[in-house]
PDB file of C-alpha atoms in Angstrom:
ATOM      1  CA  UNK A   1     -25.766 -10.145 -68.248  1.00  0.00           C
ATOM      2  CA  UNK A   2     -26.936 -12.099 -71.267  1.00  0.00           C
ATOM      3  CA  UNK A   3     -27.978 -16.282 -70.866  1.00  0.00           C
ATOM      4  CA  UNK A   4     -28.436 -18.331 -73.962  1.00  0.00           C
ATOM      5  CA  UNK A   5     -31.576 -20.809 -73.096  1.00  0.00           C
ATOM      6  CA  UNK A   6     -30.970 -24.039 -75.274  1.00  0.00           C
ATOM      7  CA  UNK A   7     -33.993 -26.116 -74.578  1.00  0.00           C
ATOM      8  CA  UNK A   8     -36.431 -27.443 -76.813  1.00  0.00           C
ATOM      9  CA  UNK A   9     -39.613 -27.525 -74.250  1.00  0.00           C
ATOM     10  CA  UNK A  10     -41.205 -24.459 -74.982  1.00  0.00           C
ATOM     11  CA  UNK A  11     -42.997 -23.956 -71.643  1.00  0.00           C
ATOM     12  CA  UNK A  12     -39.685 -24.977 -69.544  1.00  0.00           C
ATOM     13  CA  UNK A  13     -37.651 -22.327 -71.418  1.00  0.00           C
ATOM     14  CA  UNK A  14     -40.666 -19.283 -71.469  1.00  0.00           C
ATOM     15  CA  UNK A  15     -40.535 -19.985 -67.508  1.00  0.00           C
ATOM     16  CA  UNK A  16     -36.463 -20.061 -67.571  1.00  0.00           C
ATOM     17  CA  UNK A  17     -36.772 -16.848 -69.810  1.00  0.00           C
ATOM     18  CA  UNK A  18     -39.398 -15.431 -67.236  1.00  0.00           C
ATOM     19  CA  UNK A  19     -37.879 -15.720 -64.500  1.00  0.00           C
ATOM     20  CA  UNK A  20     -34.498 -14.880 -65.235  1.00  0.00           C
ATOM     21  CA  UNK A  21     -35.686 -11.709 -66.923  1.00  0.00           C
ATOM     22  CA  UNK A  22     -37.268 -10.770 -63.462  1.00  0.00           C
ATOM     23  CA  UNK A  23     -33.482 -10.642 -62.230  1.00  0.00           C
ATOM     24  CA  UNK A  24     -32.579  -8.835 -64.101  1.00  0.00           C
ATOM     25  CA  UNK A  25     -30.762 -11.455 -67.072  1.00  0.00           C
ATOM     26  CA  UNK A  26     -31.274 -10.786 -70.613  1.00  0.00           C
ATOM     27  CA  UNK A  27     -32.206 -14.484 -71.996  1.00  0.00           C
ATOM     28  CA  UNK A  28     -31.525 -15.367 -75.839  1.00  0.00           C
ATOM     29  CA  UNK A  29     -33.439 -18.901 -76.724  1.00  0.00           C
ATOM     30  CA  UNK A  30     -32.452 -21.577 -79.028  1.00  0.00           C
ATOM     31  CA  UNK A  31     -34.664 -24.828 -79.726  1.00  0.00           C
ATOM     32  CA  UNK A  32     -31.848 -27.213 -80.881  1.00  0.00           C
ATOM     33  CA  UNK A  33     -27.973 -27.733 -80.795  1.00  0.00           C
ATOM     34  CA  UNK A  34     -26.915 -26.255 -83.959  1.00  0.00           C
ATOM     35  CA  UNK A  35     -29.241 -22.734 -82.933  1.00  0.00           C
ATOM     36  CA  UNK A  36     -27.457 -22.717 -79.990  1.00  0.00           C
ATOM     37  CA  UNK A  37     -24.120 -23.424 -81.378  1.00  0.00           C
ATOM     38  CA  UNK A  38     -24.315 -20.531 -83.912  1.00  0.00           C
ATOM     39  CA  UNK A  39     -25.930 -18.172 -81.601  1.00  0.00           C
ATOM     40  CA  UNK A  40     -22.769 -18.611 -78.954  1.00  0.00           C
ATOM     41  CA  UNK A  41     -20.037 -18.737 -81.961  1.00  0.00           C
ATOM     42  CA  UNK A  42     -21.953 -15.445 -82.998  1.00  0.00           C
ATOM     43  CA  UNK A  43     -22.717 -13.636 -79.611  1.00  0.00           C
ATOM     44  CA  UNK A  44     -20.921 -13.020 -76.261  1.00  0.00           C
ATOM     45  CA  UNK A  45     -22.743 -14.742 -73.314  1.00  0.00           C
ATOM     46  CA  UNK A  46     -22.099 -14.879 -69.414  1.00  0.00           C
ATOM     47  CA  UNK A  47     -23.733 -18.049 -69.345  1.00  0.00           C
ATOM     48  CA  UNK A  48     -25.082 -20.792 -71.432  1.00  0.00           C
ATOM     49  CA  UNK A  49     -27.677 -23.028 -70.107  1.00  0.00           C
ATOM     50  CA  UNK A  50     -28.956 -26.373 -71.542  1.00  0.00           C
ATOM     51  CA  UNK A  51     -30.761 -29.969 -72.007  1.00  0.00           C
ATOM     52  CA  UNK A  52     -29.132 -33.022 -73.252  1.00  0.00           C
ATOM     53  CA  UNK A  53     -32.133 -33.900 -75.117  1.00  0.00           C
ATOM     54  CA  UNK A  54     -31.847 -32.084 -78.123  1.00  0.00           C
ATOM     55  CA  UNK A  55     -33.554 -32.465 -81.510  1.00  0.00           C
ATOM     56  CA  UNK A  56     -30.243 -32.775 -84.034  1.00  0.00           C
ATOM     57  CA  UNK A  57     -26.994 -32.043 -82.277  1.00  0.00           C
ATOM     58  CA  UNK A  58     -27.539 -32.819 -78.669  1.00  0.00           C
ATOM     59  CA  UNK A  59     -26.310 -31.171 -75.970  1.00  0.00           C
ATOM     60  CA  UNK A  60     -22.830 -32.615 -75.343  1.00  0.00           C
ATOM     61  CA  UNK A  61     -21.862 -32.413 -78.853  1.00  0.00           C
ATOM     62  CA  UNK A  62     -23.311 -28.741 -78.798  1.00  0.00           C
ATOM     63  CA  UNK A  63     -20.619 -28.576 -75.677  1.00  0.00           C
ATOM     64  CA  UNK A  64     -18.031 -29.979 -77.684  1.00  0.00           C
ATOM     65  CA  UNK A  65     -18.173 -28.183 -80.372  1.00  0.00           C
ATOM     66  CA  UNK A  66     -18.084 -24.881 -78.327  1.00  0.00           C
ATOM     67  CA  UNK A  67     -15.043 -25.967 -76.608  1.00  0.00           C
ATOM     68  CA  UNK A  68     -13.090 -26.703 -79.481  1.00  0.00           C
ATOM     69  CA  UNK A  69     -14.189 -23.291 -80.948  1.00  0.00           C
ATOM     70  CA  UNK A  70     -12.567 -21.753 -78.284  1.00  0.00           C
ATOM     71  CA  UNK A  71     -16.222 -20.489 -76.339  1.00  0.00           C
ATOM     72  CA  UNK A  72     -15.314 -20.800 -72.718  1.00  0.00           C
ATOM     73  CA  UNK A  73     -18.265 -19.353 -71.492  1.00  0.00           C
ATOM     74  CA  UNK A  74     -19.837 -21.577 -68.256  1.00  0.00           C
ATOM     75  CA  UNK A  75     -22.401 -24.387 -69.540  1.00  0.00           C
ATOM     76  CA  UNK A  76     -25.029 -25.221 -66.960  1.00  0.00           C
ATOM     77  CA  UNK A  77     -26.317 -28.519 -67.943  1.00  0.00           C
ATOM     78  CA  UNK A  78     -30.337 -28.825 -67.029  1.00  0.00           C
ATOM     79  CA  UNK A  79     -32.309 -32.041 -67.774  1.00  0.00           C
ATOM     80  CA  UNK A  80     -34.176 -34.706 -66.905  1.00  0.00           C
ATOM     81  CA  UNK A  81     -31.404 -37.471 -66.957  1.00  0.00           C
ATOM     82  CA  UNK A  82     -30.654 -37.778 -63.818  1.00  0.00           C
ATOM     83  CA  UNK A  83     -27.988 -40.942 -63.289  1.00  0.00           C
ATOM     84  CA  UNK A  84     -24.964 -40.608 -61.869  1.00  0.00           C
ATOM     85  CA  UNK A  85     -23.164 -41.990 -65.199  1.00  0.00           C
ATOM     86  CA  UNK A  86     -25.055 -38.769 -66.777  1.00  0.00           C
ATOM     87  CA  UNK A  87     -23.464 -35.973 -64.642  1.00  0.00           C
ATOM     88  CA  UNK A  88     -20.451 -37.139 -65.012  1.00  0.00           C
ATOM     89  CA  UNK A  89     -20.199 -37.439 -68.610  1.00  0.00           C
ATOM     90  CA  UNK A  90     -22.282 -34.072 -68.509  1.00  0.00           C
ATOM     91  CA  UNK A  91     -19.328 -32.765 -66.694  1.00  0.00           C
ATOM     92  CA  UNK A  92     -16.081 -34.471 -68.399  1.00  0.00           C
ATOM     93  CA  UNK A  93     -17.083 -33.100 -71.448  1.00  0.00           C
ATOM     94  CA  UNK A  94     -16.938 -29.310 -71.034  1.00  0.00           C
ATOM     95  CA  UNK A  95     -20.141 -28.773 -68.632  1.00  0.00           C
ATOM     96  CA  UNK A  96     -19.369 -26.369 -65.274  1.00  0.00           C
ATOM     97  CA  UNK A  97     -22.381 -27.503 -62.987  1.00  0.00           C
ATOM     98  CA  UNK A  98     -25.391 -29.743 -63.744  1.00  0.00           C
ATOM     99  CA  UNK A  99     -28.910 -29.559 -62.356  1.00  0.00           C
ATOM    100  CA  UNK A 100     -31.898 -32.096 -62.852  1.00  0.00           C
ATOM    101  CA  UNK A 101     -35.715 -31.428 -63.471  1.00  0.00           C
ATOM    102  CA  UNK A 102     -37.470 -30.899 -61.890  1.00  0.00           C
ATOM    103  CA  UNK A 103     -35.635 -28.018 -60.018  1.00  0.00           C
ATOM    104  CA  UNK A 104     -36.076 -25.627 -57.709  1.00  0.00           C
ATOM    105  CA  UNK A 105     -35.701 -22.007 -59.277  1.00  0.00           C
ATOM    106  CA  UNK A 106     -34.124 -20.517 -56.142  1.00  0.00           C
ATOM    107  CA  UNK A 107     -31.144 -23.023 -56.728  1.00  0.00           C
ATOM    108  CA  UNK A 108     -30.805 -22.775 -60.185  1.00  0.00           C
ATOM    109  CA  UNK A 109     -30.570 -18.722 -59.838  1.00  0.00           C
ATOM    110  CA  UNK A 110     -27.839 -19.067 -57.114  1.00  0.00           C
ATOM    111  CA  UNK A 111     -25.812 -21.539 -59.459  1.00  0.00           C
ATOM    112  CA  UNK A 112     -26.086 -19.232 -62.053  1.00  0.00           C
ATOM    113  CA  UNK A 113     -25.042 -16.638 -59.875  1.00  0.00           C
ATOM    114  CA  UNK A 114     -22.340 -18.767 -58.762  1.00  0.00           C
ATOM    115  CA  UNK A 115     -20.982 -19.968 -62.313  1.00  0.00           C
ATOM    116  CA  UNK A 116     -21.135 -16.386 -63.433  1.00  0.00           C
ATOM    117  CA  UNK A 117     -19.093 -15.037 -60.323  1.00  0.00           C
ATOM    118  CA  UNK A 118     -16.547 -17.805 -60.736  1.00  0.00           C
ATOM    119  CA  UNK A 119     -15.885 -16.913 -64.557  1.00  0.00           C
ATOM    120  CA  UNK A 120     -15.669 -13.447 -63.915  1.00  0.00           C
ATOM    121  CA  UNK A 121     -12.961 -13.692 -61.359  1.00  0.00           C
ATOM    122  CA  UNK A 122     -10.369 -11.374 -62.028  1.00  0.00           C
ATOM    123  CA  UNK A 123      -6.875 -13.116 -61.402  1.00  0.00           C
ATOM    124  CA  UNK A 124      -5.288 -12.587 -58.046  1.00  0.00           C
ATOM    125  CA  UNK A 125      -2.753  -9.417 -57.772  1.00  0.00           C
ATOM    126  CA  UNK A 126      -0.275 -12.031 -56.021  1.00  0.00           C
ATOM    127  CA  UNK A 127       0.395 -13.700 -59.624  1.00  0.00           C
ATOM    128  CA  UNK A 128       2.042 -11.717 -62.475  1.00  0.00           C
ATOM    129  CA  UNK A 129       0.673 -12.800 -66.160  1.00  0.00           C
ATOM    130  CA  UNK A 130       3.491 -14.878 -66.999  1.00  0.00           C
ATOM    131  CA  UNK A 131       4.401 -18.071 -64.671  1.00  0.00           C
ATOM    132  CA  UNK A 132       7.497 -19.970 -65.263  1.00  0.00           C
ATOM    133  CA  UNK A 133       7.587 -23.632 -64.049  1.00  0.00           C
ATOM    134  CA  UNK A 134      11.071 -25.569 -65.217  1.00  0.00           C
ATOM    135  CA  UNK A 135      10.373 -25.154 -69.354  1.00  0.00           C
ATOM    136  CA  UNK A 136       6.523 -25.057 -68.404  1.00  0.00           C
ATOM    137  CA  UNK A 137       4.939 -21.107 -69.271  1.00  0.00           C
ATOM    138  CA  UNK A 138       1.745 -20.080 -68.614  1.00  0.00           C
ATOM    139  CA  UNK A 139      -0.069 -16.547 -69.509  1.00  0.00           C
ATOM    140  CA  UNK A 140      -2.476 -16.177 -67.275  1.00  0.00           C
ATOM    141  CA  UNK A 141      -4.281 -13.637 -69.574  1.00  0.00           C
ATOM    142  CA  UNK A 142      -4.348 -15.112 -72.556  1.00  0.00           C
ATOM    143  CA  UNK A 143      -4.145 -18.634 -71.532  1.00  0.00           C
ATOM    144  CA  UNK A 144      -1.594 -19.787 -73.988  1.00  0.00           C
ATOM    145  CA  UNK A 145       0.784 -22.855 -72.655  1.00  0.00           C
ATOM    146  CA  UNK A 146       3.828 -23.752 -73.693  1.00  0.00           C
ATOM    147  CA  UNK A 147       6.565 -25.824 -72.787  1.00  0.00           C
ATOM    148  CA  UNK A 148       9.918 -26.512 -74.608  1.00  0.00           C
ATOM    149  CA  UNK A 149       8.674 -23.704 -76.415  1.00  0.00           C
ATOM    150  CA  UNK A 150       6.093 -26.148 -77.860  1.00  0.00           C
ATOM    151  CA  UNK A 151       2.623 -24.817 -77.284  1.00  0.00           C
ATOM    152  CA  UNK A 152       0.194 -26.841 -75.986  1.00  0.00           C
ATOM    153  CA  UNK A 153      -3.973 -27.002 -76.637  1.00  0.00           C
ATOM    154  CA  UNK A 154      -5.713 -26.957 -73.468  1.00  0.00           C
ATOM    155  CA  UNK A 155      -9.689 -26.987 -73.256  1.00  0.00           C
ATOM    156  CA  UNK A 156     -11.002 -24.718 -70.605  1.00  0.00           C
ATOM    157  CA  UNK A 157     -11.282 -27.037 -67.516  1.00  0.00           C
ATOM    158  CA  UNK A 158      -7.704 -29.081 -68.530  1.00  0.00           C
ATOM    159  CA  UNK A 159      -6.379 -25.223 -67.859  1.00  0.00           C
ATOM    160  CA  UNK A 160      -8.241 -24.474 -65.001  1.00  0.00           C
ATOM    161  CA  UNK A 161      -6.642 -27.779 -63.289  1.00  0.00           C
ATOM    162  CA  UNK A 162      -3.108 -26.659 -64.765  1.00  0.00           C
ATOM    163  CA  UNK A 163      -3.027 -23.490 -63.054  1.00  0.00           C
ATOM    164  CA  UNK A 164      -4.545 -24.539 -59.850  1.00  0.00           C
ATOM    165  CA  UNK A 165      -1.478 -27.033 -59.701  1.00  0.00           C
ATOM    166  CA  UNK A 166       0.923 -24.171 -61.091  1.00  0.00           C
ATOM    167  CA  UNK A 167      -0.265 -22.137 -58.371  1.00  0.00           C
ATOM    168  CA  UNK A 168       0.326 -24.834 -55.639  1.00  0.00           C
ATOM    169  CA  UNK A 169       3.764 -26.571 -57.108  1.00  0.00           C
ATOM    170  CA  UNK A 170       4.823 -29.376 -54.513  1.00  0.00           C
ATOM    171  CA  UNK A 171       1.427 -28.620 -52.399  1.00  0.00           C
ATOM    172  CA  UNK A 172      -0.620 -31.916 -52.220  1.00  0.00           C
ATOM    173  CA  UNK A 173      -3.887 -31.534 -53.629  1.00  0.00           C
ATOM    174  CA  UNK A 174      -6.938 -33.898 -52.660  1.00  0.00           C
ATOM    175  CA  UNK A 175      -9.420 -35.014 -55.270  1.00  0.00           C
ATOM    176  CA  UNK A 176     -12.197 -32.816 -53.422  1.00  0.00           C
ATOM    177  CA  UNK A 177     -10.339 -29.752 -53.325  1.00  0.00           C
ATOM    178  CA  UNK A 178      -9.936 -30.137 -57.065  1.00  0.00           C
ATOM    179  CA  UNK A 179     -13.565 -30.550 -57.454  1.00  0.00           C
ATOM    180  CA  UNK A 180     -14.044 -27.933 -55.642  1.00  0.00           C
ATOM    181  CA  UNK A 181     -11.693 -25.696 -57.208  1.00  0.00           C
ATOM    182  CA  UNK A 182     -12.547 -26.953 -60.868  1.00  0.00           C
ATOM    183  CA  UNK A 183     -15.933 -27.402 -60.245  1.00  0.00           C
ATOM    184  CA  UNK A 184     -17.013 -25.434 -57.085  1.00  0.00           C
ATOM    185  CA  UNK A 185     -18.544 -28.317 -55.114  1.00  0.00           C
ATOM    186  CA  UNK A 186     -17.970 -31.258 -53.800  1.00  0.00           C
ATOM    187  CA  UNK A 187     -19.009 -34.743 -55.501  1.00  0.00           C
ATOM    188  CA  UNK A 188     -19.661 -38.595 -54.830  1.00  0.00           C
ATOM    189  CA  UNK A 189     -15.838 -39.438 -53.596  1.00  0.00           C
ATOM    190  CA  UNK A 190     -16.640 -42.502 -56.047  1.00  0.00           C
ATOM    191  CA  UNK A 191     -16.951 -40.346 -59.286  1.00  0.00           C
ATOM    192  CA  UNK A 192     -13.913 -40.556 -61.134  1.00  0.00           C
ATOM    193  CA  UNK A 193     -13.859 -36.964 -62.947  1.00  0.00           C
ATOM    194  CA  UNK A 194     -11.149 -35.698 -61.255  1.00  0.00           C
ATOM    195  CA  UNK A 195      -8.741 -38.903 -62.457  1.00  0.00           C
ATOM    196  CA  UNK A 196     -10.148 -38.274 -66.112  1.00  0.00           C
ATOM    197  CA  UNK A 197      -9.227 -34.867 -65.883  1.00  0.00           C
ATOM    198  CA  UNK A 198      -5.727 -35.297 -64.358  1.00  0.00           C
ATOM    199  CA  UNK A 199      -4.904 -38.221 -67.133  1.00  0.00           C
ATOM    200  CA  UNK A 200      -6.201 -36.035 -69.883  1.00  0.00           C
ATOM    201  CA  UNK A 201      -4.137 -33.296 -68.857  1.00  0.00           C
ATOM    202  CA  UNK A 202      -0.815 -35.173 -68.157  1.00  0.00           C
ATOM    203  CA  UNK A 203      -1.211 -36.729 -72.165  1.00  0.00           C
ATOM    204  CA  UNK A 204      -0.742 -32.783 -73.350  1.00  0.00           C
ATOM    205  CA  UNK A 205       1.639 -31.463 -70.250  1.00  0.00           C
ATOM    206  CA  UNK A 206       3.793 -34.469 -69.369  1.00  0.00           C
ATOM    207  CA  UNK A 207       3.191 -37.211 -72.553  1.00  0.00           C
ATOM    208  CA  UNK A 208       6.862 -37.055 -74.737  1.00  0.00           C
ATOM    209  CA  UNK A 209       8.023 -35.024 -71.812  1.00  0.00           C
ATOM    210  CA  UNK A 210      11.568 -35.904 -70.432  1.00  0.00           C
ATOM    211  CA  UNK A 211      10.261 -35.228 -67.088  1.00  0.00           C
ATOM    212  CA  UNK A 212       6.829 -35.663 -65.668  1.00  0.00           C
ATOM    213  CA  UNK A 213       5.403 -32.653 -63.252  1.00  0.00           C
ATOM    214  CA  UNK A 214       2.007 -34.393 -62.048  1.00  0.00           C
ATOM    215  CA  UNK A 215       2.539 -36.514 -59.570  1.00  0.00           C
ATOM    216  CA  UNK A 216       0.127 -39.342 -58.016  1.00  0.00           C
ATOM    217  CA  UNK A 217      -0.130 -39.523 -54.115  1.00  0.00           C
ATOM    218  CA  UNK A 218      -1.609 -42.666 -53.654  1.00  0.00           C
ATOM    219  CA  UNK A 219      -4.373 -42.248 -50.896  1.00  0.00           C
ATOM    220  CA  UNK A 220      -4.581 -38.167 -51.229  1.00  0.00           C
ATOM    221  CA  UNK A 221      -4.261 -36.804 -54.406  1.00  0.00           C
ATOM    222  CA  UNK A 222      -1.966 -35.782 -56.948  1.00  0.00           C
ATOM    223  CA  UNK A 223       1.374 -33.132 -56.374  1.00  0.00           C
ATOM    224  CA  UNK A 224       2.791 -30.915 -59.351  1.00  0.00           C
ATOM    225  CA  UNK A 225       6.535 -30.513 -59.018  1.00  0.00           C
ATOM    226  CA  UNK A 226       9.891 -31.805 -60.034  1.00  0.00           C
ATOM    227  CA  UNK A 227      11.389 -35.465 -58.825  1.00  0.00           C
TER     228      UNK A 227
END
């Protein structure tokens, strides 16, 4: 399993690099944004962990710019900015989990564990790799979307969301089983992540629609299906 480290504290990543190559990870390190950046455009990793605070590019627009390349890899955000405000902007913009220093390394190694188990996930035998909704078609291998024949650019988490609700049509979903599903724990129920998620997805999957498919239940969640 290889980790890209990008952290410009050289003791924090030689104990990162340390301990994760005493389980057994193979660790790559980058210093700054734009390192990283090439090394994960250049490389295939399992799991890319970094700060914010970044000499250069910083560490959401390293994020950004690996999500619009396409490199869905999971992003495990570690620094020392700690706010609420912080995580969830860490997390809106293409992070899967975020952990602040100081940390404990037992937790960090079972969330990398974790991220790395989730991504892995081979899709259920239930669910054949094409699912039809209405004019709405998903491949579930190659993650293309289209509808009206139209296809539609999804970022990695936008599509995660889509085919948790594709996969539950006219089930209601709460906001915390969406975090849990998109994010795989629960959150503050004040956070608003889920809502940004949901209204960034309907503006590529419903937006110049004739019909909408996501639904608001006021008090619950949201429903996908047909009215």
């Amino acid at each position: 399993m290889n980790i890209l480290i990008v952290e410009d504290d050289l003791g924090i990543a030689q104990e990162l690099i340390t301990g994760l190559n005493d389980n057994n990870f193979n660790c790559v390190h980058a210093t700054n944004g734009e390192a990283g950046l090439e090394f994960a455009l250049k490389n295939e990793f399992q799991l890319i962990i970094t700060d914010l605070m970044l000499p250069g590019m910083n560490g959401l627009e390293m994020i950004s710019e690996l999500r619009k390349n396409k490199v869905d890899a999971p992003v495990l955000i570690l620094t020392a900015k700690r706010s609420l405000d912080d995580r969830v902007t860490g997390l809106q913009n293409g992070g899967d989990d975020y952990l602040v220093k100081p940390y404990a390394f037992v937790e960090l190694l079972a969330r990398i564990k974790n991220l790395i188990r989730r991504s892995t996930k081979e899709p259920e035998a239930k669910f054949e790799t094409l699912i039809f909704f209405e004019d709405l078609t998903i491949n579930l291998i190659s993650r293309e979307v289209t509808r009206e024949q139209k296809k539609i650019e999804l970022q990695a988490k936008e599509y995660q969301l889509l085919e948790f609700f594709i996969k539950n049509i006219r089930i209601p979903l709460s906001k915390n089983q969406i975090l849990e599903k998109i994010w795989g724990y629960s959150f503050d129920p004040q956070t608003n992540v889920v809502d940004v998620l949901v209204y960034r997805l309907r503006g590529k999957v419903d937006k110049n629609f004739s019909k909408p498919y996501i639904h608001t239940l006021k008090g619950i969640g949201y429903v996908f299906k047909v009215e």
